[in-house]
Short mmCIF file of C-alpha atoms and ligand atoms in Angstrom, two decimals:
data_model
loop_
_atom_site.label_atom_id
_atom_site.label_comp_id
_atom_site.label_asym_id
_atom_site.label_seq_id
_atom_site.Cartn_x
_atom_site.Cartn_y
_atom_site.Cartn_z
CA UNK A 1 28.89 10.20 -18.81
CA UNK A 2 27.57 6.82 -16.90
CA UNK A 3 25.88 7.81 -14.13
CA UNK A 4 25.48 4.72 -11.11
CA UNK A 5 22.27 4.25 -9.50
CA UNK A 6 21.41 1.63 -7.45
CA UNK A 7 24.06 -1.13 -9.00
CA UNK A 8 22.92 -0.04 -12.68
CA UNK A 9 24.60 2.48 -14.75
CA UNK A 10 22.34 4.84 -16.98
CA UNK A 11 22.91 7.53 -19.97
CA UNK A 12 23.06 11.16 -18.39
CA UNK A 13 20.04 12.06 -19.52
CA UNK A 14 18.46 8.83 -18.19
CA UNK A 15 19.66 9.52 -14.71
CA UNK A 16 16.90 10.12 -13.07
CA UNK A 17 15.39 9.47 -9.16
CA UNK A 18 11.70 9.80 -8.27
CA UNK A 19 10.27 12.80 -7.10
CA UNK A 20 9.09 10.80 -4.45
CA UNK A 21 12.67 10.61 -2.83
CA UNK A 22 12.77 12.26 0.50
CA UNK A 23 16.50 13.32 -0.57
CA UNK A 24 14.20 15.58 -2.81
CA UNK A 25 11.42 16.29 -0.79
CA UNK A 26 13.18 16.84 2.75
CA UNK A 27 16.88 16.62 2.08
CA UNK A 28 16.79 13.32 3.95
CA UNK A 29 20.12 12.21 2.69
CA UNK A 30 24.21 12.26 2.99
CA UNK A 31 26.52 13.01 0.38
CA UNK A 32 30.61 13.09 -0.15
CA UNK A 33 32.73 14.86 -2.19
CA UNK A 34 35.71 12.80 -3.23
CA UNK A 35 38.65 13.67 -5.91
CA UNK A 36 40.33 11.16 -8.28
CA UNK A 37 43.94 12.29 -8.82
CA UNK A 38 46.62 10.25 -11.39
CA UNK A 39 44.03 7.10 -11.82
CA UNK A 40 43.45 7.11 -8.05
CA UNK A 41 40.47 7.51 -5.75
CA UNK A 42 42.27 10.04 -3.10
CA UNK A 43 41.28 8.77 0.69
CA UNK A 44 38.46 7.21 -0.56
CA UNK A 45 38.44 4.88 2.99
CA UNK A 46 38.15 8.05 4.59
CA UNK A 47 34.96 9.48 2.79
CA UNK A 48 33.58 6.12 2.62
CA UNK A 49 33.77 5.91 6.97
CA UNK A 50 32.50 9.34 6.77
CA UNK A 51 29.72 8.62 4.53
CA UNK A 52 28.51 5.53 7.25
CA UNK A 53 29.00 7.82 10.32
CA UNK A 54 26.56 10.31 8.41
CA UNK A 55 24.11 7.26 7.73
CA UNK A 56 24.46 6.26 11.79
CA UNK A 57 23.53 9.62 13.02
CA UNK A 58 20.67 9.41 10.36
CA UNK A 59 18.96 6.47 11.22
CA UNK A 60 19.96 5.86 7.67
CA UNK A 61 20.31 2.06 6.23
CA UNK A 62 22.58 2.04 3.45
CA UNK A 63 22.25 -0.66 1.38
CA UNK A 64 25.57 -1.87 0.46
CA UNK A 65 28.57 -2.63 2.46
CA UNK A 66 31.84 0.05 2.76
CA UNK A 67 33.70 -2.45 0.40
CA UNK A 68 31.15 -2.50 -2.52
CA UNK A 69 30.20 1.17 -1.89
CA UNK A 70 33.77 1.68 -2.51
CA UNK A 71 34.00 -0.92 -5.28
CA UNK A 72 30.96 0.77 -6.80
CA UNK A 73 33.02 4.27 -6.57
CA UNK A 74 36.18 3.24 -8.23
CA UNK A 75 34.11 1.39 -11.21
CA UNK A 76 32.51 4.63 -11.84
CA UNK A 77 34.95 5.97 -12.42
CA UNK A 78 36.49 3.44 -14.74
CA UNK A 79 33.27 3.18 -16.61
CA UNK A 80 33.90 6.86 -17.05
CA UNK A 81 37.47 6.70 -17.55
CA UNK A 82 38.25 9.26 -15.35
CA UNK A 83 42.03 9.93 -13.99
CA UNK A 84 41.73 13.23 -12.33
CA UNK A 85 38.08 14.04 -11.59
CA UNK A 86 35.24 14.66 -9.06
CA UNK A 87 32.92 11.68 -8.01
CA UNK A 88 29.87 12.68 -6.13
CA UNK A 89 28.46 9.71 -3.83
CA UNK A 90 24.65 10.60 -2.51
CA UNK A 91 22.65 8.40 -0.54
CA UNK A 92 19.20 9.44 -0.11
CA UNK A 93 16.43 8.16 1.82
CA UNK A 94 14.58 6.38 -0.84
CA UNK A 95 11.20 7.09 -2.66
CA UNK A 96 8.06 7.36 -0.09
CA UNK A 97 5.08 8.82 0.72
CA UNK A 98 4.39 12.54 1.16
CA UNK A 99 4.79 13.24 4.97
CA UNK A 100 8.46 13.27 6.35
CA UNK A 101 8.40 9.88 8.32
CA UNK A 102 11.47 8.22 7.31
CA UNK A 103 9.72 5.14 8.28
CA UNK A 104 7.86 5.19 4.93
CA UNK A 105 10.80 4.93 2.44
CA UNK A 106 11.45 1.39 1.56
CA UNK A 107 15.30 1.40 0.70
CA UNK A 108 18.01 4.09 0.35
CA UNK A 109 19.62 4.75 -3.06
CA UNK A 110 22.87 4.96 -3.99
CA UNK A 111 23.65 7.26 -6.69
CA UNK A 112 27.40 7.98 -8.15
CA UNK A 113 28.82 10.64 -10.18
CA UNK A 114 31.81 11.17 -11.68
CA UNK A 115 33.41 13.73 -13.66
CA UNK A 116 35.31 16.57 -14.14
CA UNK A 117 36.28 18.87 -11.63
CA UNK A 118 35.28 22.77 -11.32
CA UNK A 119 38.43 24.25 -10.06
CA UNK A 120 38.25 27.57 -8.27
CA UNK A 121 40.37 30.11 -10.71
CA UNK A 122 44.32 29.93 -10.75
CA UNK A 123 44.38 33.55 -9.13
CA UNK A 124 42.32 32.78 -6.25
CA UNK A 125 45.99 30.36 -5.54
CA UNK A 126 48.20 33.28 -6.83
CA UNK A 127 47.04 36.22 -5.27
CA UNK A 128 44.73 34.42 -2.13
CA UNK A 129 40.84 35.41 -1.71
CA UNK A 130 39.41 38.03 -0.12
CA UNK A 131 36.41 36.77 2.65
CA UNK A 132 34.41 37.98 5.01
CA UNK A 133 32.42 36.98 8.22
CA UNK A 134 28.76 36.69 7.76
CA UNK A 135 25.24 36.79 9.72
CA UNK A 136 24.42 33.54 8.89
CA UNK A 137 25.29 31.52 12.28
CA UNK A 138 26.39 27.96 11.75
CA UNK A 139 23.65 25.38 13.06
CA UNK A 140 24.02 24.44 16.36
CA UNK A 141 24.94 20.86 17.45
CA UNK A 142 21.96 20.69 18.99
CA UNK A 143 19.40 21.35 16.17
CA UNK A 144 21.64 19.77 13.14
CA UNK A 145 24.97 18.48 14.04
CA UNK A 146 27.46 20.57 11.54
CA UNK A 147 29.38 16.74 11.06
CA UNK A 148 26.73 15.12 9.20
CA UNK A 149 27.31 15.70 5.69
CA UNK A 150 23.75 15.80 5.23
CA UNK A 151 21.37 16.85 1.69
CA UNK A 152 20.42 19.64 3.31
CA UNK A 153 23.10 22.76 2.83
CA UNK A 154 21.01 25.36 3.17
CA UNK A 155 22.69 27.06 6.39
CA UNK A 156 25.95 26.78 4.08
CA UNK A 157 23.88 28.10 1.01
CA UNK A 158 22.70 31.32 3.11
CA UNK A 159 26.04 32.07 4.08
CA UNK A 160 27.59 31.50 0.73
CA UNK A 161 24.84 33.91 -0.42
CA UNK A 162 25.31 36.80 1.84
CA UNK A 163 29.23 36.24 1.06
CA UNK A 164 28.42 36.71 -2.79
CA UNK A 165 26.62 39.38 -2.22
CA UNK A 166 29.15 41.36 -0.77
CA UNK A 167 31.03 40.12 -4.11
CA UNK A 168 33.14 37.40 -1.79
CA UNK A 169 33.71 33.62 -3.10
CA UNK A 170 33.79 31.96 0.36
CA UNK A 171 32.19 33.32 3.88
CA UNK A 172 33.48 32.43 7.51
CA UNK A 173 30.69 31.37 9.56
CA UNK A 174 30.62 31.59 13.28
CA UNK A 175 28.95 29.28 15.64
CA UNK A 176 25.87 30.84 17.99
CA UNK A 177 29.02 31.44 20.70
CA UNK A 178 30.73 33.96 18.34
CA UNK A 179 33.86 31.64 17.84
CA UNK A 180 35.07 30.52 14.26
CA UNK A 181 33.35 27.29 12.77
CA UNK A 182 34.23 27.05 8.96
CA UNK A 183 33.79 28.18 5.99
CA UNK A 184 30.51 26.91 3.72
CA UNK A 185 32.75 24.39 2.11
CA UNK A 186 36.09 24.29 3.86
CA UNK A 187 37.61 24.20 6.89
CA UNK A 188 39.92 27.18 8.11
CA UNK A 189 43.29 27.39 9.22
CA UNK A 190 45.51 29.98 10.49
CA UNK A 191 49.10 29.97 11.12
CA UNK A 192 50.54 32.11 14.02
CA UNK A 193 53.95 31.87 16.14
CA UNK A 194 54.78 29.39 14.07
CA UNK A 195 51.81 27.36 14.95
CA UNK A 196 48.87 26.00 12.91
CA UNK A 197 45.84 26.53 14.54
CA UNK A 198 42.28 25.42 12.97
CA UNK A 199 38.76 25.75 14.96
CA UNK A 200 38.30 22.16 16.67
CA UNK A 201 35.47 20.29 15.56
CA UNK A 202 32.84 21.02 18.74
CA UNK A 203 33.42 24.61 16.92
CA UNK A 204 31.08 23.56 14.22
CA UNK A 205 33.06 22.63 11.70
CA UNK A 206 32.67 19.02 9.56
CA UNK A 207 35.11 16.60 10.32
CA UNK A 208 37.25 17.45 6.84
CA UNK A 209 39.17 14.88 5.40
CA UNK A 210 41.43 17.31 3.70
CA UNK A 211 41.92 19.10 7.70
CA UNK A 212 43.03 15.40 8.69
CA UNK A 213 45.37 15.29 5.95
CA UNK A 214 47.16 18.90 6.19
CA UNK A 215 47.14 18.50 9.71
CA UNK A 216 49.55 15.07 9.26
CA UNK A 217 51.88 17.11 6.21
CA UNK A 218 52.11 20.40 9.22
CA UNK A 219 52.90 17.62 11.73
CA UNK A 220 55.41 15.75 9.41
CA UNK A 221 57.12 19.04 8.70
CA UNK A 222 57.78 19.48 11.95
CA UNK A 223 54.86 22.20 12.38
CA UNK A 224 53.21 22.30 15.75
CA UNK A 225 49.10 22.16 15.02
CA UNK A 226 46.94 23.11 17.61
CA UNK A 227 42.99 22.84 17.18
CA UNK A 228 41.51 26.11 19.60
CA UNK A 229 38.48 28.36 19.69
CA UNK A 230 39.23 31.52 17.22
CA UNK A 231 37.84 34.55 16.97
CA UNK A 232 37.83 37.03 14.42
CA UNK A 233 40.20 38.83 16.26
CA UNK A 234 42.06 35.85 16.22
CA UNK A 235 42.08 36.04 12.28
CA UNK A 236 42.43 39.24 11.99
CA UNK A 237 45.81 39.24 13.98
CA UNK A 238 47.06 35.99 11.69
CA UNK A 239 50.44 35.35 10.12
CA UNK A 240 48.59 33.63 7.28
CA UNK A 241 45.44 31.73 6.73
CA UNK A 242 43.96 29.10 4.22
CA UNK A 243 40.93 27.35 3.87
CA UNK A 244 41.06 23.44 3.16
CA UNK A 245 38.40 21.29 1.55
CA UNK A 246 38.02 18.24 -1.21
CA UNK A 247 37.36 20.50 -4.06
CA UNK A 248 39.46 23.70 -3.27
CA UNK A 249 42.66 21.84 -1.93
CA UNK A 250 44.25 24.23 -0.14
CA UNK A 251 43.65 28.37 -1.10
CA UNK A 252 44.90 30.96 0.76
CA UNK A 253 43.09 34.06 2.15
CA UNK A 254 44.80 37.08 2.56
CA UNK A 255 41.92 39.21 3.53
CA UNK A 256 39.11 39.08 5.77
CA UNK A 257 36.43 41.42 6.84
CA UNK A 258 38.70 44.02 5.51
CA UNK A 259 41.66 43.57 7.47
CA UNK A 260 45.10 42.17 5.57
CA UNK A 261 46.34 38.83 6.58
CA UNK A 262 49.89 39.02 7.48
CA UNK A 263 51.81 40.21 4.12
CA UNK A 264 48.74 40.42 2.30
CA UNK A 265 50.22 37.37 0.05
CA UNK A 266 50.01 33.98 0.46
CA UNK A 267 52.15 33.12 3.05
CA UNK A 268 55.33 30.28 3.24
CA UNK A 269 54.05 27.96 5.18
CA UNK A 270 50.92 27.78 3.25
CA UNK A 271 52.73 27.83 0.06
CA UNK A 272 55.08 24.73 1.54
CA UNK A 273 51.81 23.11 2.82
CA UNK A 274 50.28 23.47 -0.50
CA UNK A 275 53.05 22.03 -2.04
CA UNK A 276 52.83 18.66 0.24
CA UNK A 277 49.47 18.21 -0.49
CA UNK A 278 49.54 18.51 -3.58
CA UNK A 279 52.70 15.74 -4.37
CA UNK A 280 50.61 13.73 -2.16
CA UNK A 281 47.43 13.76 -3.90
CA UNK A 282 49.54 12.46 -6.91
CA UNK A 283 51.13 9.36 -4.87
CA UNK A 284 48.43 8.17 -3.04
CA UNK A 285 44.89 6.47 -3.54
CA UNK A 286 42.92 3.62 -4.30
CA UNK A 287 44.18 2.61 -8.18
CA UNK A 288 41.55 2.46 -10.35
CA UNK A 289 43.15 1.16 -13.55
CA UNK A 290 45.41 -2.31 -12.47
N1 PXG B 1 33.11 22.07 5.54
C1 PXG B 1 32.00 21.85 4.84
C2 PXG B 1 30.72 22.43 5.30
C3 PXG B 1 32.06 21.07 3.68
O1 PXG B 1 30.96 20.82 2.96
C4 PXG B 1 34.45 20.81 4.03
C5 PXG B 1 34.32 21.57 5.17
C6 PXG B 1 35.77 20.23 3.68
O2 PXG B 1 35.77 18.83 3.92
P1 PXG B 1 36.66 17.83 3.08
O3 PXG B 1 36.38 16.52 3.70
O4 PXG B 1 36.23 17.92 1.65
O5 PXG B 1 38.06 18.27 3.27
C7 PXG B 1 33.30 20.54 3.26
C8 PXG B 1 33.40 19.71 2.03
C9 PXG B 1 31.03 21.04 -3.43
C10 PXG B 1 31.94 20.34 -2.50
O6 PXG B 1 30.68 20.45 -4.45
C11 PXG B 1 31.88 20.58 -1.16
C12 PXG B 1 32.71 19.91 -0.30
C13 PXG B 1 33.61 19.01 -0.79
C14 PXG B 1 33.67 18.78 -2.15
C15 PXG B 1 32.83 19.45 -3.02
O7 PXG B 1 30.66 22.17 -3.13
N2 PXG B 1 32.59 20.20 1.01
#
């Protein structure tokens, strides 16, 4: 594997970044998760305009335009030959002193990955997971706005860690108001009277790119989609939920916190949803062989 860092691509064990790098030393950095499907970068305009809203609300200079931050993404992964993958885009604050003023790191770098993909098992799509709520409130808007898709995860890595240890994959985390906010890498979704509901983003969810994109396929289908306040009661009482996100797709839960979502399988709609998302991912993109 190549691995790009700042314009030059290096041997995996040569990809290295200083220890200096406040993405190391204070998480002072922004990430995306992005998916290459059939020899295409999926939405990739759409992660890239996320990536520079992150960067805005950071203070954050990146270095590079949109275009060649997206031209650098799509010759990753040719330099890796990838066709269906996982590219990893990082910026980070840059090498500086010790002390957390931003002000002392010369220049952000850019660092790309791409490889494969760790898929979640094929039962977890079969059969749907089983989730719960957890303690771990999601941070407020106020202290670290849940839309940057910052380095630093670790309200996401509490609550991923109180959901494993009540032998859960994925935990629903509630904002400081009680109401549904996410999941610690997904957005949530429920479906009921035949309407598709998910959390709006005020809720304290990230703005998902995958959300966006089932949103238009429930829309197209003729599916009215609503974004509310939920609470657990509100999931509880579901027809049928599913979380959403770059790397799971779309999985269905069929419990939570106990209870059984609707028939305890995953439901039609999501199935149908699923479906659409799916042929899309295989359709659309930015090529990266021409
Ligand atoms: N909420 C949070 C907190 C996330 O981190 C999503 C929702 C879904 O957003 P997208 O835009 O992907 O639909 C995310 C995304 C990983 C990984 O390696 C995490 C995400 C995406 C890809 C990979 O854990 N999180």
């Amino acid at each position: 594997m190549k691995v790009y860092i700042d314009g030059q691509f290096y041997a995996e064990r040569d990809a290295k970044i200083s220890v200096f790098d406040h993405g190391l030393l204070y998480g002072d950095g922004i990430f995306e998760g992005i998916r290459a499907y059939n020899g295409r970068v999926f939405k990739l305009d759409e992660h890239i305009e996320r990536l520079f809203c992150s960067a805005q609300a950071l203070l954050l200079k990146i270095p590079l335009s949109r275009a060649a931050i997206s031209r650098a993404v799509v010759e990753t992964c040719r330099v890796n030959r990838v066709r269906d993958g996982y590219v990893r885009l990082v910026v980070t604050r840059g090498p500086g002193t010790l002390g957390l003023n931003p002000n002392r790191c010369k220049k952000a770098s850019v660092i790309i990955i791409a490889g494969k993909i760790q898929l979640y098992p094929k039962s977890y799509y079969e059969h749907g997971l089983d989730i719960i709520t957890v303690p771990t409130v999601r941070n407020l808007h106020s202290a670290l706005n849940p839309a940057i898709k910052s380095l630093n995860y670790l309200n996401n890595i509490l609550a991923k860690i109180e959901a494993n240890n009540a032998g859960c994959e994925e935990a629903v985390m509630l904002n400081s108001e009680g109401f549904v906010a996410e999941c610690t890498g997904d957005n949530l979704f429920i479906l009921k009277g035949g309407r598709l509901i998910t959390p709006p983003l005020y809720a304290g969810a990230l703005y998902g790119i995958t959300r966006a994109t089932v949103m238009d396929l429930a829309r197209e289908a003729g599916l009215p989609v609503e974004e509310s306040n939920l609470t657990r009661y509100d999931l509880f009482n579901a027809e049928e939920c599913f979380l959403t996100g770059t790397g799971a797709e779309l999985v269905p839960v069929v419990k939570i916190d106990g209870r059984v979502i609707g028939s305890g399988r995953p439901g039609r709609i999501t199935r149908r949803l699923v479906a659409d998302y799916h042929a899309l991912t295989q359709i659309s993109g930015e090529p990266i062989y021409r």
